Amino acid sequence: MHPGNQAEGPLTPGLVFEMLQAHQRTAALKAAIDLDVFTAVGDGPGDVASIARHCSASERGIRILCDFLAIYGVLVKENGHYRHSPTSAAFLDPRSPSSLASIAQFLGNPAMHEPYLHLADVVRAGRTTLPGDGSVEPENPVWVQFAETMAPMMAPMAAPLGAVVLEGHNGPMRVLDIAAGHGLFGIEIAKQNPQAHVTGLDWAPVLRVALDNARKAGVHERYNMLPGSAFEVDFGGPYDAVLLTNFLHHFDKQTCVGLLTKVRGALRPGGRAATLEFVPNEDRISPPMPAAFSMTMLTSTAAGDAYTLSELTGMYNEAGFGGIKAYPIPMSPHTVVMGHA
Amino acid sequence: MHPGNQAEGPLTPGLVFEMLQAHQRTAALKAAIDLDVFTAVGDGPGDVASIARHCSASERGIRILCDFLAIYGVLVKENGHYRHSPTSAAFLDPRSPSSLASIAQFLGNPAMHEPYLHLADVVRAGRTTLPGDGSVEPENPVWVQFAETMAPMMAPMAAPLGAVVLEGHNGPMRVLDIAAGHGLFGIEIAKQNPQAHVTGLDWAPVLRVALDNARKAGVHERYNMLPGSAFEVDFGGPYDAVLLTNFLHHFDKQTCVGLLTKVRGALRPGGRAATLEFVPNEDRISPPMPAAFSMTMLTSTAAGDAYTLSELTGMYNEAGFGGIKAYPIPMSPHTVVMGHA
């Protein structure tokens, strides 16, 4: 992955060229999802003509697109025919239960891509060039899209997060899910503990998505909605646990400390606050995915970041939490960091 | 490079996420070049504050940008300081004689990126959505930018191409350089053979760049200009050699055959026509760089392609050439294919 850091082999400008063309990969995968290429490939027989027919697209376009996807390992090409790779079978065929095709809508949202068109200006300014506070502007409609499309990416994190939050905890409990989004994390708690009551906090249009998911999971009678800003609404409580998933990274440290302090005030003594975050190592350049997430925060927020464990621990401590511990989720770029009130 | 094709290790959605975020890499490298980050890193000491000062940029922006470049192997980070990787020292520091920083201007040209914003439409239509014939529209100003900025990328190809074209050829010769651009290929012939006279053919504003380069190389007295379209102007001749560098890929096969037929008519018997091309293997998905070039042709032309050797050989044959042979240029994605009139 890091040819530039390695002395092996002759030095070529391949890495420079590859990076300057990397934008093609994003466009190609999004186009293939939009055109329903992965359904066509799953159906077979996988020749250009039949895929083009299924997608109502030109044969030249499909051939070049599918070749491109095969070059980058998304499809397999054999004897002029395309078939699924393990990745496309599991994560891109819309009929796969683990399909992630919908996340291309959020990750490919043109509004969120806009700052990359003038990234040098963003780096000069040190903050998003999106209006106001960027992605965390009040009522930003992007979070409805997040709730509607990113659930498949977040779903595998729900059970591990639930296990950490529920460990050693039985019987009735009240849980606040801050920035609930699709609601899957709070819903998971309600599924695992039939005596848990969950309150989802988010913008009202987002909570409609969460409630819909709660209904599908059969836990809507124990799912309450608290619409508004996490910084402004009264949390109520006391709660046994508060979830803060994919949220702290949008804000600067002092704002996070302020929010965590408010969270601690809404927890019963000994109650738990659990964040789900991209947590890079202290070098901030590994592992690649959590570390690179800071770029998304640079372009979309005023002062957010991918915080290291020492930074998150510092925030928790400053907010009065103790017993802070990290639980990396296996085979995922996410980590749960939990503290006790 | 092809994690999706490999069964090793557990299956994760990493490849899907990586591709959907790949556009960040292009933006990051272009921003770093535009901000002059690589001069600052070369100067040292490489801490965030001094790089930010040099670049007149924020520390938050520089820290996140340089971390991102280190994640992808463009820079090296040690003890919180950034230094050059072999790649950035050779190809991105503006003071390096092999610096490629200028190619980001052409490869990052917003007009050429535009079709990727709606690539599904391009695939449906099977052709560029740029006006007219896309990049090969008459007098498209993008070719002045190509001539002015892509020379550092093409310069290493000039000597190997010259060696192939000149092999076994001594004394006076006349050479036509079609789509001369920066002019480096014809100029190389003039440098290697002091009795060679070179005619550069391209749009007039492009030829001014080529003539300027001929002047710098001290061969301008043997450099003539033939402004216009390769499909319309009278080539004159007869020539001993005709160069067609980075040109055939813009057109469909029949157009290429027509042009090669015209080229043969302008060559003396036994004269040479040499193309420089991205030539993928017959599977069209390897090697990655030449194969992926067809995507650039899909988005920027009506019917161009990265042609395989059998396709190029077929075109040469149909145009009446013989003795067709491929000369891959070592450590580059380019191949010279030469035929004899």
XYZ file of C-alpha atoms in Angstrom:
682
model
C 0.000 0.000 0.000
C 2.907 2.399 0.566
C 5.169 1.967 -2.440
C 6.639 5.428 -1.817
C 7.939 4.424 1.591
C 9.614 1.299 0.368
C 13.057 1.046 -1.108
C 12.286 -2.213 -2.889
C 12.411 -2.209 -6.644
C 13.302 0.629 -8.962
C 11.911 4.079 -8.249
C 9.167 5.024 -10.695
C 6.615 7.823 -10.741
C 3.856 5.205 -10.560
C 2.641 6.354 -7.139
C 2.342 9.972 -8.285
C 0.406 9.002 -11.385
C -1.771 6.573 -9.435
C -2.729 9.211 -6.880
C -3.489 11.830 -9.507
C -5.838 9.328 -11.173
C -7.303 7.819 -7.983
C -10.461 9.920 -8.368
C -11.378 7.636 -11.277
C -11.845 4.728 -8.858
C -14.436 6.559 -6.816
C -16.341 7.596 -9.920
C -16.144 4.107 -11.425
C -17.491 2.300 -8.370
C -20.279 4.836 -7.898
C -21.230 4.617 -11.593
C -21.289 0.815 -11.480
C -23.572 0.883 -8.437
C -25.844 3.498 -10.026
C -26.040 1.459 -13.260
C -26.846 -1.772 -11.364
C -23.785 -3.507 -12.827
C -23.439 -5.788 -9.808
C -26.905 -7.264 -10.205
C -26.116 -7.955 -13.854
C -22.783 -9.586 -13.024
C -24.441 -11.712 -10.348
C -27.081 -12.858 -12.833
C -24.479 -13.936 -15.389
C -23.379 -14.905 -17.964
C -21.202 -11.797 -17.557
C -20.439 -10.899 -21.145
C -20.370 -7.235 -22.149
C -23.528 -7.420 -24.260
C -25.740 -8.890 -21.538
C -24.461 -6.532 -18.839
C -24.953 -3.555 -21.161
C -28.504 -4.705 -21.901
C -29.351 -5.080 -18.224
C -27.931 -1.635 -17.457
C -29.407 0.097 -20.527
C -25.887 1.232 -21.289
C -23.488 1.194 -24.225
C -21.211 -1.797 -24.763
C -18.141 0.445 -25.030
C -18.964 2.048 -21.703
C -19.691 -1.227 -19.917
C -16.604 -2.965 -21.277
C -14.299 -0.159 -20.161
C -16.055 0.217 -16.793
C -15.983 -3.522 -16.020
C -12.355 -3.810 -17.121
C -11.549 -0.926 -14.798
C -13.306 -2.660 -11.896
C -11.398 -5.870 -12.683
C -8.085 -3.986 -12.714
C -8.795 -2.814 -9.163
C -10.015 -6.195 -7.928
C -13.714 -5.384 -7.626
C -14.689 -7.831 -10.376
C -12.942 -10.884 -11.792
C -12.474 -11.184 -15.569
C -11.893 -14.546 -17.197
C -12.096 -15.398 -20.880
C -13.708 -12.061 -21.619
C -16.466 -12.606 -19.041
C -16.933 -10.812 -15.743
C -17.940 -12.463 -12.516
C -18.121 -11.450 -8.883
C -15.022 -11.215 -6.751
C -15.563 -12.199 -3.109
C -15.793 -8.462 -2.368
C -18.442 -7.672 -4.976
C -20.469 -10.793 -4.146
C -20.595 -9.915 -0.461
C -20.702 -6.127 -0.482
C -21.894 -4.870 -3.870
C -24.535 -7.252 -5.201
C -27.795 -5.655 -4.031
C -29.165 -9.121 -3.199
C -26.399 -9.817 -0.700
C -27.547 -9.355 2.904
C -24.274 -7.543 3.595
C -24.562 -5.255 0.555
C -23.025 -1.829 1.068
C -24.134 -0.389 -2.262
C -26.225 2.288 -0.566
C -23.222 3.867 1.167
C -22.075 5.217 -2.194
C -24.943 7.686 -1.971
C -23.654 9.247 1.247
C -19.932 8.880 0.538
C -20.475 10.128 -3.012
C -22.741 13.021 -2.058
C -21.697 15.861 -4.393
C -22.114 18.454 -1.634
C -19.630 16.608 0.579
C -17.210 16.209 -2.353
C -17.295 19.914 -3.123
C -14.494 20.969 -0.713
C -12.108 18.556 -2.482
C -12.433 20.631 -5.646
C -10.440 23.355 -3.877
C -8.698 21.456 -1.120
C -5.738 23.858 -1.098
C -8.129 26.596 0.088
C -9.426 24.274 2.812
C -5.870 23.563 3.990
C -5.037 27.274 3.983
C -8.143 28.091 6.026
C -7.820 24.994 8.224
C -11.537 24.317 8.093
C -14.361 23.318 5.818
C -15.391 25.712 3.088
C -18.945 24.413 3.334
C -21.434 26.986 4.654
C -21.458 27.607 8.406
C -20.127 24.703 10.415
C -20.263 22.331 7.454
C -21.719 18.911 8.005
C -22.824 19.733 11.568
C -24.935 22.758 10.597
C -28.345 22.452 12.312
C -30.810 20.309 10.369
C -28.257 19.513 7.628
C -30.204 17.157 5.322
C -27.051 15.105 4.772
C -27.814 13.298 8.052
C -31.117 12.010 6.761
C -29.142 10.558 3.854
C -26.588 9.182 6.322
C -29.347 7.507 8.342
C -30.988 6.113 5.226
C -27.882 4.820 3.434
C -25.041 4.160 5.897
C -26.833 1.609 8.068
C -25.324 -1.365 6.172
C -21.829 -0.107 6.930
C -22.596 0.497 10.601
C -24.751 -2.582 11.223
C -21.785 -4.928 11.831
C -20.582 -2.580 14.581
C -23.877 -2.731 16.502
C -23.480 -6.162 18.118
C -19.894 -5.580 19.323
C -20.844 -2.135 20.667
C -23.912 -3.600 22.366
C -21.825 -6.327 23.983
C -19.436 -3.763 25.472
C -22.218 -1.510 26.755
C -24.304 -4.362 28.174
C -21.480 -6.392 29.699
C -22.389 -7.273 33.284
C -25.626 -5.325 33.065
C -29.017 -7.055 33.491
C -32.546 -5.923 34.094
C -34.195 -2.610 33.405
C -32.064 0.131 31.904
C -32.414 3.476 30.223
C -30.184 4.333 27.312
C -29.670 7.631 25.495
C -28.415 7.329 21.902
C -26.927 10.712 20.935
C -26.809 11.412 17.181
C -28.808 8.249 16.716
C -28.951 8.481 12.911
C -30.272 5.161 11.614
C -30.765 4.206 15.270
C -29.115 0.809 14.919
C -26.926 1.116 17.991
C -29.701 1.933 20.430
C -31.985 -0.584 18.734
C -29.331 -3.261 19.257
C -29.359 -2.561 22.994
C -33.151 -2.844 23.026
C -32.935 -6.136 21.125
C -30.306 -7.633 23.425
C -32.005 -6.429 26.628
C -35.818 -6.669 26.548
C -36.012 -4.426 29.612
C -34.034 -1.604 28.015
C -35.740 1.641 27.062
C -33.901 3.682 24.461
C -34.134 7.402 23.707
C -32.805 8.452 20.303
C -31.551 12.020 19.973
C -31.077 13.597 16.540
C -32.720 16.071 14.172
C -36.413 15.250 13.840
C -36.283 14.159 10.161
C -33.402 11.808 11.017
C -35.293 10.287 13.955
C -38.078 9.263 11.601
C -35.547 6.901 9.965
C -34.464 5.583 13.373
C -38.063 4.997 14.474
C -38.757 3.163 11.259
C -35.794 0.890 11.960
C -36.985 0.398 15.554
C -40.355 -0.654 14.186
C -38.722 -3.152 11.814
C -36.775 -4.567 14.758
C -39.953 -4.815 16.855
C -38.630 -2.560 19.637
C -40.483 0.663 18.807
C -42.607 0.473 21.947
C -39.423 0.923 23.947
C -37.993 3.580 21.605
C -38.483 7.275 22.442
C -37.466 10.245 20.348
C -35.725 13.374 21.587
C -35.450 15.706 18.599
C -32.950 18.565 18.517
C -29.297 19.435 19.034
C -27.227 17.433 21.515
C -25.782 20.738 22.694
C -29.153 22.349 23.377
C -31.816 19.848 24.430
C -32.254 18.684 28.017
C -31.105 15.055 28.045
C -33.441 14.066 30.903
C -32.240 10.955 32.661
C -30.671 9.617 34.658
C -29.518 7.018 32.167
C -27.621 3.797 32.683
C -25.747 4.274 29.420
C -25.232 6.979 26.821
C -24.066 6.164 23.286
C -22.054 8.697 21.288
C -21.463 6.998 17.966
C -19.597 8.694 15.126
C -20.177 12.028 16.789
C -17.225 13.453 18.767
C -15.008 13.560 15.660
C -17.047 16.473 14.303
C -15.973 18.875 17.079
C -12.906 20.364 18.721
C -11.627 18.990 22.009
C -13.191 21.628 24.254
C -16.588 21.119 22.641
C -16.227 17.364 23.169
C -15.289 17.874 26.813
C -18.326 20.133 27.267
C -20.612 17.553 25.729
C -19.107 14.696 27.740
C -19.591 16.757 30.901
C -23.255 17.196 29.979
C -23.452 13.453 29.316
C -21.944 12.648 32.702
C -24.594 14.840 34.331
C -27.297 12.724 32.717
C -25.819 9.375 33.826
C -26.504 7.646 37.106
C -23.351 7.164 39.203
C -21.372 4.343 37.604
C -23.290 4.729 34.341
C -21.483 4.243 31.045
C -20.691 6.551 28.145
C -19.616 4.679 25.014
C -18.227 6.342 21.904
C -17.751 4.603 18.570
C -14.914 6.275 16.712
C -12.164 6.031 14.136
C -9.202 5.961 16.532
C -5.792 6.217 14.853
C -2.612 5.208 16.645
C -0.652 7.964 18.344
C 1.443 8.418 15.163
C -1.789 9.567 13.454
C -0.818 7.719 10.232
C -1.877 4.173 11.128
C -3.983 2.177 10.649
C -4.702 3.772 7.255
C -8.486 3.967 7.425
C -8.976 5.536 10.865
C -5.993 7.834 10.317
C -7.183 9.028 6.892
C -10.572 9.865 8.373
C -9.126 13.138 9.653
C -9.139 14.325 6.017
C -12.919 13.905 5.926
C -13.153 15.971 9.104
C -10.881 18.682 7.676
C -13.041 19.073 4.597
C -16.443 18.817 6.261
C -16.098 20.466 9.688
C -14.675 23.558 11.343
C -12.505 21.787 13.899
C -13.214 18.028 13.999
C -10.619 15.266 13.907
C -9.908 11.561 14.169
C -8.846 11.571 17.806
C -6.233 9.239 19.218
C -6.933 7.138 22.284
C -4.850 9.461 24.476
C -6.882 12.429 23.241
C -10.205 10.665 23.835
C -9.039 9.501 27.257
C -8.025 13.068 28.063
C -11.483 14.338 27.094
C -13.218 11.691 29.217
C -10.969 12.457 32.175
C -11.528 16.179 31.895
C -15.282 15.555 31.873
C -14.997 13.590 35.123
C -15.174 10.014 33.812
C -13.067 7.155 35.129
C -12.288 3.569 34.119
C -11.781 4.566 30.497
C -11.017 1.694 28.182
C -10.767 1.044 24.423
C -12.404 -1.925 22.684
C -11.225 -2.183 19.061
C -13.876 -3.899 16.947
C -12.250 -6.849 15.139
C -11.956 -6.603 11.330
C -13.290 -3.072 11.342
C -11.698 0.378 11.460
C -13.813 1.300 14.503
C -13.070 1.353 18.206
C -15.445 1.652 21.160
C -14.079 3.846 23.938
C -16.067 3.641 27.166
C -15.876 5.590 30.432
C -17.788 5.392 33.695
C -19.540 8.279 35.457
C -3.276 -3.981 -5.383
C -6.190 -6.353 -5.953
C -7.416 -7.281 -2.496
C -10.816 -8.152 -3.924
C -9.364 -10.856 -6.120
C -7.501 -12.545 -3.331
C -8.888 -15.090 -0.959
C -6.219 -14.418 1.680
C -7.367 -13.057 5.001
C -10.875 -12.332 6.180
C -13.256 -10.617 3.806
C -13.875 -7.001 4.802
C -15.512 -4.088 3.015
C -12.154 -2.259 3.073
C -11.820 -2.260 -0.722
C -15.289 -0.765 -1.195
C -14.641 1.967 1.345
C -11.171 2.629 -0.050
C -12.473 3.066 -3.588
C -15.317 5.329 -2.518
C -12.759 7.549 -0.765
C -10.001 7.308 -3.399
C -10.911 10.723 -4.779
C -9.394 12.190 -1.603
C -5.941 11.045 -2.722
C -6.114 12.962 -5.966
C -7.287 16.103 -4.195
C -4.651 15.761 -1.467
C -1.710 15.389 -3.832
C -2.894 18.260 -6.024
C -3.433 20.496 -2.972
C 0.029 19.672 -1.618
C 1.605 20.556 -4.962
C -0.411 23.770 -5.243
C 0.540 24.768 -1.674
C 4.261 24.043 -2.296
C 4.353 21.509 0.539
C 7.143 19.530 -1.124
C 9.538 22.472 -1.183
C 8.831 23.034 2.506
C 9.403 19.376 3.354
C 12.643 19.355 1.362
C 13.869 22.434 3.240
C 13.197 20.872 6.663
C 12.955 20.674 9.589
C 9.568 19.245 8.656
C 7.453 20.150 11.660
C 3.866 21.261 11.112
C 4.507 24.874 12.137
C 7.347 25.482 9.687
C 5.558 23.790 6.781
C 2.405 25.784 7.515
C 4.447 29.002 7.601
C 6.116 28.255 4.271
C 2.765 27.405 2.670
C 0.820 30.306 4.263
C -1.605 27.701 5.497
C -3.222 26.681 8.773
C -1.475 24.210 11.056
C -4.605 22.041 11.308
C -4.811 21.826 7.526
C -1.108 21.089 7.030
C -1.005 18.474 9.779
C -3.975 16.585 8.364
C -2.748 16.921 4.772
C 0.799 15.757 5.560
C -0.493 12.870 7.686
C -2.684 11.858 4.763
C 0.303 11.942 2.387
C 2.301 9.846 4.862
C -0.522 7.294 5.118
C -0.318 6.807 1.359
C 3.483 6.689 1.224
C 4.096 10.055 -0.409
C 5.841 11.479 2.668
C 7.560 9.799 5.601
C 6.600 10.792 9.154
C 8.950 10.179 12.053
C 8.709 11.591 15.564
C 6.071 14.036 14.439
C 8.233 15.402 11.610
C 7.712 14.912 7.892
C 10.475 14.207 5.404
C 10.675 13.183 1.785
C 10.010 9.628 0.702
C 12.128 8.493 -2.251
C 9.072 9.216 -4.416
C 8.513 12.775 -3.209
C 12.246 13.598 -3.290
C 12.554 12.472 -6.900
C 9.199 13.386 -8.380
C 7.498 16.041 -6.246
C 10.149 18.405 -4.887
C 10.166 21.231 -7.473
C 13.962 21.381 -7.262
C 14.380 17.778 -8.376
C 15.389 17.518 -12.049
C 12.845 14.707 -12.417
C 10.027 16.639 -10.734
C 6.580 15.809 -12.076
C 4.723 18.403 -10.028
C 3.509 20.196 -13.159
C 1.562 17.169 -14.430
C -0.996 17.738 -11.670
C -2.170 20.759 -13.656
C -3.078 18.678 -16.712
C -4.219 15.541 -14.880
C -6.165 17.691 -12.414
C -7.734 19.961 -15.014
C -11.303 20.540 -13.790
C -12.684 20.398 -17.339
C -11.238 16.916 -17.834
C -12.545 15.803 -14.429
C -16.039 16.972 -15.215
C -17.252 13.751 -16.939
C -16.395 11.776 -13.769
C -19.064 13.746 -11.905
C -21.672 11.877 -13.952
C -19.783 8.816 -15.109
C -22.936 6.666 -15.207
C -24.222 8.943 -17.994
C -20.928 8.549 -19.857
C -21.161 4.756 -19.587
C -24.765 4.811 -20.782
C -23.856 6.969 -23.782
C -20.571 5.167 -24.417
C -18.750 8.406 -25.109
C -17.538 11.599 -23.520
C -20.106 14.097 -22.356
C -17.665 16.920 -23.093
C -18.751 19.169 -25.962
C -18.219 17.881 -29.500
C -15.488 15.279 -29.733
C -14.171 16.049 -26.272
C -10.452 16.389 -25.831
C -9.801 16.170 -29.589
C -12.073 19.082 -30.501
C -10.166 21.409 -32.853
C -7.961 23.915 -31.038
C -8.907 22.528 -27.593
C -6.785 24.664 -25.222
C -6.177 21.615 -23.040
C -3.366 20.643 -25.430
C -1.454 23.828 -24.744
C -1.649 22.875 -21.069
C -0.583 19.324 -21.961
C 2.425 20.669 -23.866
C 3.358 23.039 -21.070
C 2.943 20.672 -18.122
C 3.267 17.028 -19.202
C 6.792 17.250 -20.616
C 8.407 15.995 -17.367
C 6.306 12.842 -17.535
C 7.074 12.219 -21.196
C 10.747 13.253 -21.148
C 12.017 9.855 -19.905
C 10.292 8.207 -22.896
C 12.104 10.389 -25.459
C 15.504 8.674 -25.435
C 14.110 5.109 -25.692
C 11.735 6.179 -28.483
C 14.566 7.960 -30.280
C 16.772 4.880 -30.030
C 14.083 2.706 -31.637
C 13.373 5.174 -34.444
C 17.046 5.892 -35.192
C 18.367 2.343 -34.924
C 20.473 1.566 -37.982
C 19.746 4.963 -39.476
C 22.577 7.448 -40.140
C 22.935 10.649 -42.108
C 20.319 13.097 -43.287
C 16.726 12.349 -42.429
C 13.367 14.055 -42.356
C 10.991 13.350 -39.473
C 7.332 14.301 -39.029
C 6.149 14.514 -35.405
C 2.339 14.284 -35.434
C 0.594 15.785 -32.387
C 3.984 17.078 -31.336
C 2.731 18.734 -28.131
C 5.776 19.706 -26.081
C 7.840 18.534 -29.063
C 10.228 16.463 -26.942
C 10.108 13.356 -29.145
C 11.009 15.084 -32.407
C 13.536 17.244 -30.571
C 15.199 14.090 -29.220
C 15.660 12.808 -32.788
C 17.200 16.140 -33.778
C 19.532 15.975 -30.780
C 20.639 12.404 -31.457
C 21.072 12.934 -35.213
C 22.552 16.337 -36.136
C 21.484 15.804 -39.740
C 17.813 15.265 -38.889
C 15.217 17.868 -39.803
C 12.019 17.658 -37.793
C 8.540 18.951 -38.640
C 6.185 19.315 -35.697
C 2.468 19.075 -36.439
C -0.096 20.341 -33.904
C -2.435 23.244 -33.274
C -0.535 26.524 -33.719
C -0.662 27.594 -30.034
C 0.710 24.181 -29.044
C 3.558 24.399 -31.559
C 4.757 27.594 -29.906
C 5.526 25.457 -26.820
C 7.323 22.884 -28.978
C 9.389 25.551 -30.760
C 10.334 27.030 -27.413
C 11.573 23.619 -26.287
C 13.449 23.184 -29.601
C 15.149 26.518 -28.953
C 16.154 25.440 -25.430
C 17.606 22.238 -26.894
C 19.491 24.227 -29.545
C 17.830 22.444 -32.479
C 15.320 25.112 -33.540
C 17.120 25.763 -36.857
C 16.210 22.214 -37.851
C 12.676 22.422 -36.438
C 9.765 23.334 -38.730
C 6.152 23.870 -37.763
C 3.115 22.480 -39.578
C 0.067 23.909 -37.791
C -3.367 22.301 -38.098
C -5.228 19.013 -37.859
C -3.421 15.768 -38.665
C -6.538 14.724 -40.561
C -6.631 17.822 -42.750
C -3.190 19.275 -43.461
C -0.975 18.031 -46.275
C 1.891 16.211 -44.552
C 4.371 16.968 -47.357
C 7.263 14.539 -47.335
C 8.529 12.054 -48.133
C 9.748 11.453 -44.590
C 12.145 8.864 -43.241
C 10.150 8.564 -40.041
C 6.798 9.672 -38.661
C 6.120 9.843 -34.916
C 2.596 9.345 -33.581
C 2.960 9.744 -29.842
C -0.005 9.520 -27.470
C -2.322 10.113 -30.404
C -4.021 7.012 -31.831
C -5.753 6.251 -28.518
C -8.071 9.235 -29.056
C -9.789 7.699 -32.108
C -11.696 4.646 -33.242
C -9.945 1.922 -35.225
C -11.134 3.012 -38.654
C -10.001 6.572 -38.031
C -6.607 5.247 -36.928
C -6.335 3.091 -40.055
C -7.199 6.122 -42.198
C -4.567 8.217 -40.496
C -1.929 5.479 -40.706
C -2.715 5.124 -44.420
C -2.131 8.848 -44.849
C 1.108 8.498 -42.863
C 2.298 5.654 -45.089
C 1.671 7.859 -48.110
C 4.021 10.476 -46.647
C 6.848 8.003 -45.905
C 9.590 6.971 -48.298
C 9.537 3.235 -49.043
C 10.938 1.476 -45.973
C 10.298 4.536 -43.806
C 9.172 4.093 -40.215
C 6.021 4.994 -38.344
C 6.438 4.854 -34.571
C 3.585 5.167 -32.098
C 4.027 5.662 -28.371
C 1.033 4.202 -26.581
C -0.410 2.681 -23.453
C -0.666 -0.933 -24.667
C -2.526 -3.278 -22.310
C -2.189 -7.029 -22.571
C -4.824 -8.876 -24.579
C -6.864 -9.409 -21.369
C -7.290 -5.597 -21.234
C -6.902 -5.618 -17.441
C -3.108 -5.785 -17.130
C -0.733 -4.125 -16.542
C -2.888 -1.823 -14.413
C -1.741 1.536 -15.717
C -1.988 0.969 -19.482
C -5.224 -0.985 -19.027
C -6.863 1.662 -16.843
C -6.039 4.307 -19.447
C -9.101 3.223 -21.425
C -11.199 4.908 -18.706
C -9.557 8.231 -19.546
C -10.425 7.661 -23.193
C -14.031 6.756 -22.343
C -14.530 9.983 -20.423
C -12.672 12.320 -22.760
C -13.286 11.038 -26.301
C -16.070 9.773 -28.532
C -14.469 6.455 -29.469
C -10.853 6.244 -28.290
C -9.279 3.362 -26.398
C -6.125 1.831 -24.963
C -5.443 -0.533 -27.858
C -3.838 -3.934 -27.441
C -0.844 -4.961 -29.507
C -2.994 -7.158 -31.715
C -5.317 -4.237 -32.389
C -2.453 -1.857 -33.174
C -0.821 -4.485 -35.379
C -4.135 -4.940 -37.188
C -4.379 -1.188 -37.835
C -0.813 -1.020 -39.146
C -1.418 -4.022 -41.393
C -4.637 -2.621 -42.766
C -2.815 0.624 -43.575
C -0.210 -1.314 -45.565
C 2.658 -1.413 -43.076
C 4.910 -4.425 -42.490
C 7.582 -5.479 -40.000
C 5.462 -4.319 -37.093
C 7.117 -4.711 -33.711
C 6.538 -3.625 -30.113
C 9.260 -2.133 -27.899
C 8.047 -1.827 -24.290
C 9.881 1.006 -22.534
C 11.448 -0.384 -19.346
C 10.051 0.882 -16.020
C 7.315 2.822 -17.767
C 3.730 2.101 -18.766
C 4.490 3.004 -22.398
C 5.258 0.908 -25.450
C 6.645 1.954 -28.828
C 5.005 0.130 -31.723
C 6.783 0.613 -35.041
C 5.903 -0.393 -38.582
C 7.667 -0.011 -41.928
C 6.180 1.508 -45.095
